[in-house]
CSV table of C-alpha atoms in Angstrom, one decimal:
chain,number,residue,atom,x,y,z
A,30,MET,CA,62.9,117.3,134.7
A,31,ALA,CA,63.6,114.1,136.4
A,32,LEU,CA,60.1,113.3,135.4
A,33,TRP,CA,61.3,113.7,132.1
A,34,LYS,CA,64.2,111.7,131.9
A,35,THR,CA,61.9,109.0,133.3
A,36,PHE,CA,59.7,108.9,130.6
A,37,GLY,CA,62.5,109.3,128.4
A,38,CYS,CA,64.1,106.3,129.1
A,39,LEU,CA,60.8,104.5,129.4
A,40,TRP,CA,60.4,105.3,125.7
A,41,VAL,CA,63.5,104.0,124.7
A,42,ILE,CA,63.6,100.6,126.6
A,43,GLY,CA,59.7,100.4,124.7
A,44,LEU,CA,61.5,100.9,121.6
A,45,CYS,CA,64.0,98.5,122.1
A,46,LEU,CA,60.9,96.3,123.4
A,47,VAL,CA,59.1,97.0,119.3
A,48,THR,CA,62.2,96.7,117.3
A,49,SER,CA,63.4,93.3,119.0
A,50,ARG,CA,60.0,91.4,118.0
A,51,GLY,CA,60.9,88.8,115.6
A,52,SER,CA,64.5,88.4,116.1
A,53,PRO,CA,65.4,85.1,114.9
A,54,GLN,CA,66.6,82.2,116.9
A,55,VAL,CA,69.0,79.5,116.4
A,56,PRO,CA,70.1,76.2,118.5
A,57,SER,CA,73.4,75.9,120.2
A,58,ILE,CA,75.5,73.2,119.5
A,59,SER,CA,73.9,70.8,122.5
A,60,ASP,CA,70.4,71.2,120.8
A,61,GLN,CA,69.8,67.3,120.0
A,62,SER,CA,67.4,68.2,117.2
A,63,PHE,CA,70.3,70.5,115.7
A,64,ILE,CA,72.8,67.9,115.6
A,65,ASP,CA,70.9,65.4,114.3
A,66,GLN,CA,69.5,67.6,111.6
A,67,CYS,CA,73.5,67.9,110.6
A,68,VAL,CA,74.3,64.4,111.1
A,69,LYS,CA,71.4,62.9,109.2
A,70,ALA,CA,71.7,65.9,106.1
A,71,HIS,CA,75.2,64.8,105.7
A,72,ASN,CA,75.1,61.2,106.0
A,73,ASP,CA,71.7,61.0,103.4
A,74,PHE,CA,73.7,62.8,100.9
A,75,ARG,CA,76.9,60.2,101.4
A,76,SER,CA,74.8,57.1,100.7
A,77,ARG,CA,73.2,58.4,97.7
A,78,VAL,CA,76.5,59.8,95.7
A,79,SER,CA,77.0,58.8,92.2
A,80,PRO,CA,78.7,57.2,90.8
A,81,SER,CA,77.9,54.4,94.2
A,82,ALA,CA,80.7,54.7,96.7
A,83,ALA,CA,82.5,51.6,97.4
A,84,ASP,CA,84.3,53.2,100.9
A,85,MET,CA,82.3,56.1,102.5
A,86,LYS,CA,82.1,56.2,105.9
A,87,TYR,CA,78.9,56.8,108.3
A,88,MET,CA,79.7,60.7,109.9
A,89,THR,CA,78.7,61.1,113.9
A,90,TRP,CA,79.1,64.2,115.8
A,91,ASP,CA,82.4,65.8,117.8
A,92,GLU,CA,82.0,68.1,120.6
A,93,ALA,CA,84.9,69.5,119.8
A,94,LEU,CA,84.6,70.4,116.2
A,95,ALA,CA,81.0,72.1,117.0
A,96,LYS,CA,82.8,74.3,119.7
A,97,THR,CA,85.7,75.1,117.2
A,98,ALA,CA,82.5,76.0,114.3
A,99,LYS,CA,80.2,78.2,117.2
A,100,ALA,CA,83.7,79.6,118.6
A,101,TRP,CA,84.6,81.0,114.9
A,102,THR,CA,81.4,82.3,113.6
A,103,SER,CA,80.9,83.8,116.6
A,104,ASN,CA,83.5,86.6,115.2
A,105,CYS,CA,81.1,87.0,112.5
A,106,VAL,CA,84.1,87.4,109.9
A,107,PHE,CA,83.0,85.6,106.4
A,108,LYS,CA,86.3,83.4,105.6
A,109,HIS,CA,87.7,80.5,106.7
A,110,ASN,CA,89.3,79.8,110.3
A,111,THR,CA,92.5,80.7,110.9
A,112,CYS,CA,93.2,77.7,113.0
A,113,LEU,CA,92.8,75.2,109.5
A,114,SER,CA,96.9,75.5,109.2
A,115,LYS,CA,97.6,75.0,112.3
A,116,ALA,CA,98.5,71.6,113.8
A,117,ASN,CA,95.9,70.7,116.3
A,118,GLY,CA,94.8,74.1,116.5
A,119,CYS,CA,91.3,73.0,115.1
A,120,HIS,CA,91.1,70.1,117.5
A,121,PRO,CA,93.1,68.5,120.3
A,122,ASP,CA,92.9,64.9,118.6
A,123,PHE,CA,92.7,65.4,115.2
A,124,LYS,CA,96.0,67.2,113.5
A,125,PHE,CA,94.4,69.2,110.7
A,126,VAL,CA,90.7,69.5,110.1
A,127,GLY,CA,88.4,70.6,107.2
A,128,GLU,CA,85.4,73.3,106.8
A,129,ASN,CA,82.5,74.5,104.8
A,130,ILE,CA,81.3,77.8,105.6
A,131,TRP,CA,77.4,79.4,104.9
A,132,LEU,CA,75.7,82.8,104.5
A,133,GLY,CA,72.5,83.4,104.6
A,134,GLY,CA,69.0,84.6,106.1
A,135,VAL,CA,67.8,82.5,108.5
A,136,GLY,CA,64.3,83.0,109.6
A,137,THR,CA,63.5,79.6,110.9
A,138,PHE,CA,66.6,78.1,110.2
A,139,ASN,CA,66.8,74.4,109.0
A,140,ALA,CA,70.6,73.0,108.8
A,141,SER,CA,69.3,70.8,106.3
A,142,ASN,CA,69.1,73.6,103.6
A,143,ALA,CA,72.7,75.1,104.0
A,144,ILE,CA,74.0,71.8,103.2
A,145,ASN,CA,72.0,70.9,100.4
A,146,ALA,CA,73.7,73.6,99.3
A,147,TRP,CA,77.1,72.4,99.7
A,148,TYR,CA,75.8,69.1,98.0
A,149,ASN,CA,74.3,71.1,95.0
A,150,GLU,CA,78.0,71.9,94.0
A,151,VAL,CA,77.5,68.1,92.4
A,152,ARG,CA,76.6,69.8,89.4
A,153,PHE,CA,80.0,71.2,89.0
A,154,TYR,CA,81.8,68.6,89.2
A,155,ASN,CA,83.3,65.4,87.2
A,156,PHE,CA,84.0,62.5,89.2
A,157,THR,CA,85.8,60.7,86.3
A,158,GLY,CA,87.6,63.4,85.7
A,159,ASN,CA,88.3,64.1,89.4
A,160,SER,CA,87.7,68.0,88.5
A,161,CYS,CA,85.2,71.2,88.6
A,162,SER,CA,83.7,73.5,86.3
A,163,LYS,CA,83.1,76.0,89.3
A,164,VAL,CA,83.0,76.0,92.5
A,165,CYS,CA,83.0,72.0,93.9
A,166,GLY,CA,85.0,71.9,97.1
A,167,HIS,CA,81.8,71.9,99.3
A,168,TYR,CA,80.5,69.5,97.9
A,169,THR,CA,83.7,67.3,97.7
A,170,GLN,CA,84.3,67.6,101.2
A,171,VAL,CA,80.5,66.5,102.5
A,172,VAL,CA,80.9,63.2,100.1
A,173,TRP,CA,84.5,62.9,101.3
A,174,ALA,CA,84.9,59.1,102.1
A,175,ASN,CA,87.5,59.2,105.1
A,176,SER,CA,86.1,62.4,107.0
A,177,TYR,CA,84.1,60.6,109.8
A,178,LYS,CA,83.3,63.0,112.3
A,179,ILE,CA,81.4,66.4,112.3
A,180,GLY,CA,80.5,69.4,114.3
A,181,CYS,CA,78.6,72.4,112.8
A,182,ALA,CA,77.6,75.9,114.4
A,183,ILE,CA,75.3,78.7,113.6
A,184,THR,CA,75.4,82.6,114.5
A,185,ILE,CA,73.7,85.3,113.9
A,186,CYS,CA,75.7,88.1,112.2
A,187,PRO,CA,73.4,91.1,111.3
A,188,ASN,CA,77.0,92.8,110.1
A,189,LEU,CA,77.2,90.7,107.4
A,190,GLY,CA,73.8,91.7,106.0
A,191,ALA,CA,70.1,91.9,107.4
A,192,ARG,CA,69.0,91.5,110.6
A,193,ASN,CA,68.5,88.1,110.5
A,194,THR,CA,72.1,86.9,108.4
A,195,GLY,CA,73.1,83.8,109.9
A,196,LEU,CA,76.8,82.4,109.8
A,197,PHE,CA,76.9,78.8,109.7
A,198,ALA,CA,80.1,76.3,109.3
A,199,CYS,CA,80.7,72.5,109.7
A,200,ASN,CA,84.1,71.1,110.8
A,201,TYR,CA,85.4,67.9,109.5
A,202,ALA,CA,87.7,65.2,110.7
A,203,PRO,CA,89.5,64.1,108.7
A,204,PRO,CA,89.7,66.6,106.9
A,205,GLY,CA,89.3,66.4,102.6
A,206,ASN,CA,90.2,68.0,99.7
A,207,TYR,CA,93.8,66.8,99.2
A,208,ILE,CA,95.0,68.1,95.7
A,209,ASN,CA,94.5,65.2,92.9
A,210,ALA,CA,92.9,62.8,95.7
A,211,PHE,CA,89.3,61.7,94.6
A,212,PRO,CA,86.6,62.0,97.3
A,213,TYR,CA,85.9,58.1,97.6
A,214,ARG,CA,86.8,54.8,95.6
A,215,SER,CA,83.7,54.0,93.2
A,216,GLY,CA,82.2,50.8,93.6
A,217,VAL,CA,79.4,48.4,95.2
A,218,SER,CA,78.3,50.5,98.3
A,219,CYS,CA,80.2,49.3,101.5
A,220,SER,CA,82.7,47.0,99.1
A,221,MET,CA,85.6,48.7,100.4
A,222,CYS,CA,84.1,49.0,104.1
A,223,GLY,CA,86.9,46.4,105.3
A,224,GLY,CA,85.1,44.0,107.0
A,225,GLU,CA,82.9,47.0,109.0
A,226,THR,CA,78.9,46.7,108.9
A,227,CYS,CA,76.6,48.9,106.3
A,228,THR,CA,74.5,50.7,106.9
A,229,GLU,CA,72.3,52.8,104.4
A,230,ASN,CA,75.8,52.3,102.2
A,231,LEU,CA,78.0,53.4,104.5
A,232,CYS,CA,80.6,52.0,106.8
A,233,ARG,CA,80.1,52.0,110.4
A,234,ASN,CA,82.4,50.9,112.9
A,235,PRO,CA,80.9,51.4,116.3
A,236,GLU,CA,84.4,52.7,118.0
A,237,ARG,CA,85.0,55.1,115.5
A,238,ASP,CA,81.0,56.3,116.1
A,239,LYS,CA,81.7,56.5,119.3
A,240,LEU,CA,80.8,60.0,121.1
A,241,LYS,CA,83.3,61.8,123.5
A,242,ASN,CA,83.4,64.9,125.2
A,243,TYR,CA,85.3,67.6,125.2
A,244,PRO,CA,85.1,69.7,128.4
A,245,ASP,CA,88.5,71.1,127.9
A,246,TRP,CA,88.7,72.4,124.8
A,247,LYS,CA,89.1,76.1,124.5
A,248,PRO,CA,89.0,77.0,120.7
A,249,ILE,CA,90.3,79.8,119.6
A,250,GLY,CA,88.3,82.9,118.0
A,251,LYS,CA,85.6,83.1,121.2
A,252,THR,CA,84.3,85.9,122.2
A,253,PRO,CA,82.3,86.6,125.4
A,254,PRO,CA,78.5,85.5,124.5
A,255,GLN,CA,75.8,87.8,123.3
A,256,ILE,CA,72.7,87.9,125.3
A,257,ALA,CA,69.4,88.3,122.9
A,258,CYS,CA,66.8,90.2,124.4
A,259,ASN,CA,63.4,89.7,122.8
A,260,GLN,CA,60.4,91.4,124.0
A,261,PHE,CA,59.8,89.3,127.3
A,262,CYS,CA,62.8,89.7,128.7
A,263,LEU,CA,62.8,93.6,128.2
A,264,VAL,CA,59.3,93.2,130.4
A,265,PRO,CA,61.1,93.0,133.7
A,266,VAL,CA,63.3,95.4,132.8
A,267,LEU,CA,61.0,97.8,132.0
A,268,LEU,CA,58.5,97.4,134.9
A,269,GLY,CA,61.2,97.5,137.1
A,270,ILE,CA,62.7,101.4,136.2
A,271,PHE,CA,58.8,102.2,136.5
A,272,PHE,CA,58.6,101.1,139.5
A,273,TYR,CA,61.7,102.7,140.9
A,274,SER,CA,61.1,105.6,138.8
A,275,ILE,CA,57.6,106.1,141.0
A,276,ASN,CA,59.2,105.6,144.4
A,277,HIS,CA,61.8,107.9,143.6
A,278,LEU,CA,60.0,110.6,141.6
A,279,VAL,CA,61.3,113.9,142.0
A,280,VAL,CA,59.8,116.8,140.1
A,281,ILE,CA,62.1,119.9,139.7
């Protein structure tokens, strides 16, 4: 009986090993390549709006916004963060923040693809009338001139679709999408930067661009970290059980 139980356990673990193969891997909020992707995609889109923007600020990364995005996406609920309506609920320094969310298959995840999907809502936006023919709030937040800090995160959420479904979110500060307000002022690029430098059609300020650490920021919605175990981390577990079983084998 003990022998049967031993090999039954090994079979289950082996099955887990096989099914775990190919599980999608997503970047952490401290992954520099991921950070660069998110920041660059936003600034690239902001620099080429039409009509051109006279007051579009350059965006830089914000650790607290990224922590908030990660805490919320870890809940695997496809809706906006409940902290958005609470003063300083999403950030210790900014009273309110904005948010865009995206849900889709990740495979090999590239943040630029999700951000591109938001920007593509431009086809539903009319700048002259400041109106949307369909959903375009993600686009207007991406190009909101006064939003200059960003933090993003992605979490794998099988409960929201297939095994490789990812929930991606970006938080923005200050927030955009104020009712009846235009996302930016049209005009010659950087002509309303107020003395700031102009980089690729965007207004830059060294003080505003500074990165800040938030080691004590504990956003709401955080769940215990999920340990993703692939075939490689299962190998020592499988071998450990096997050798333990050999050394303690009793046949009944």
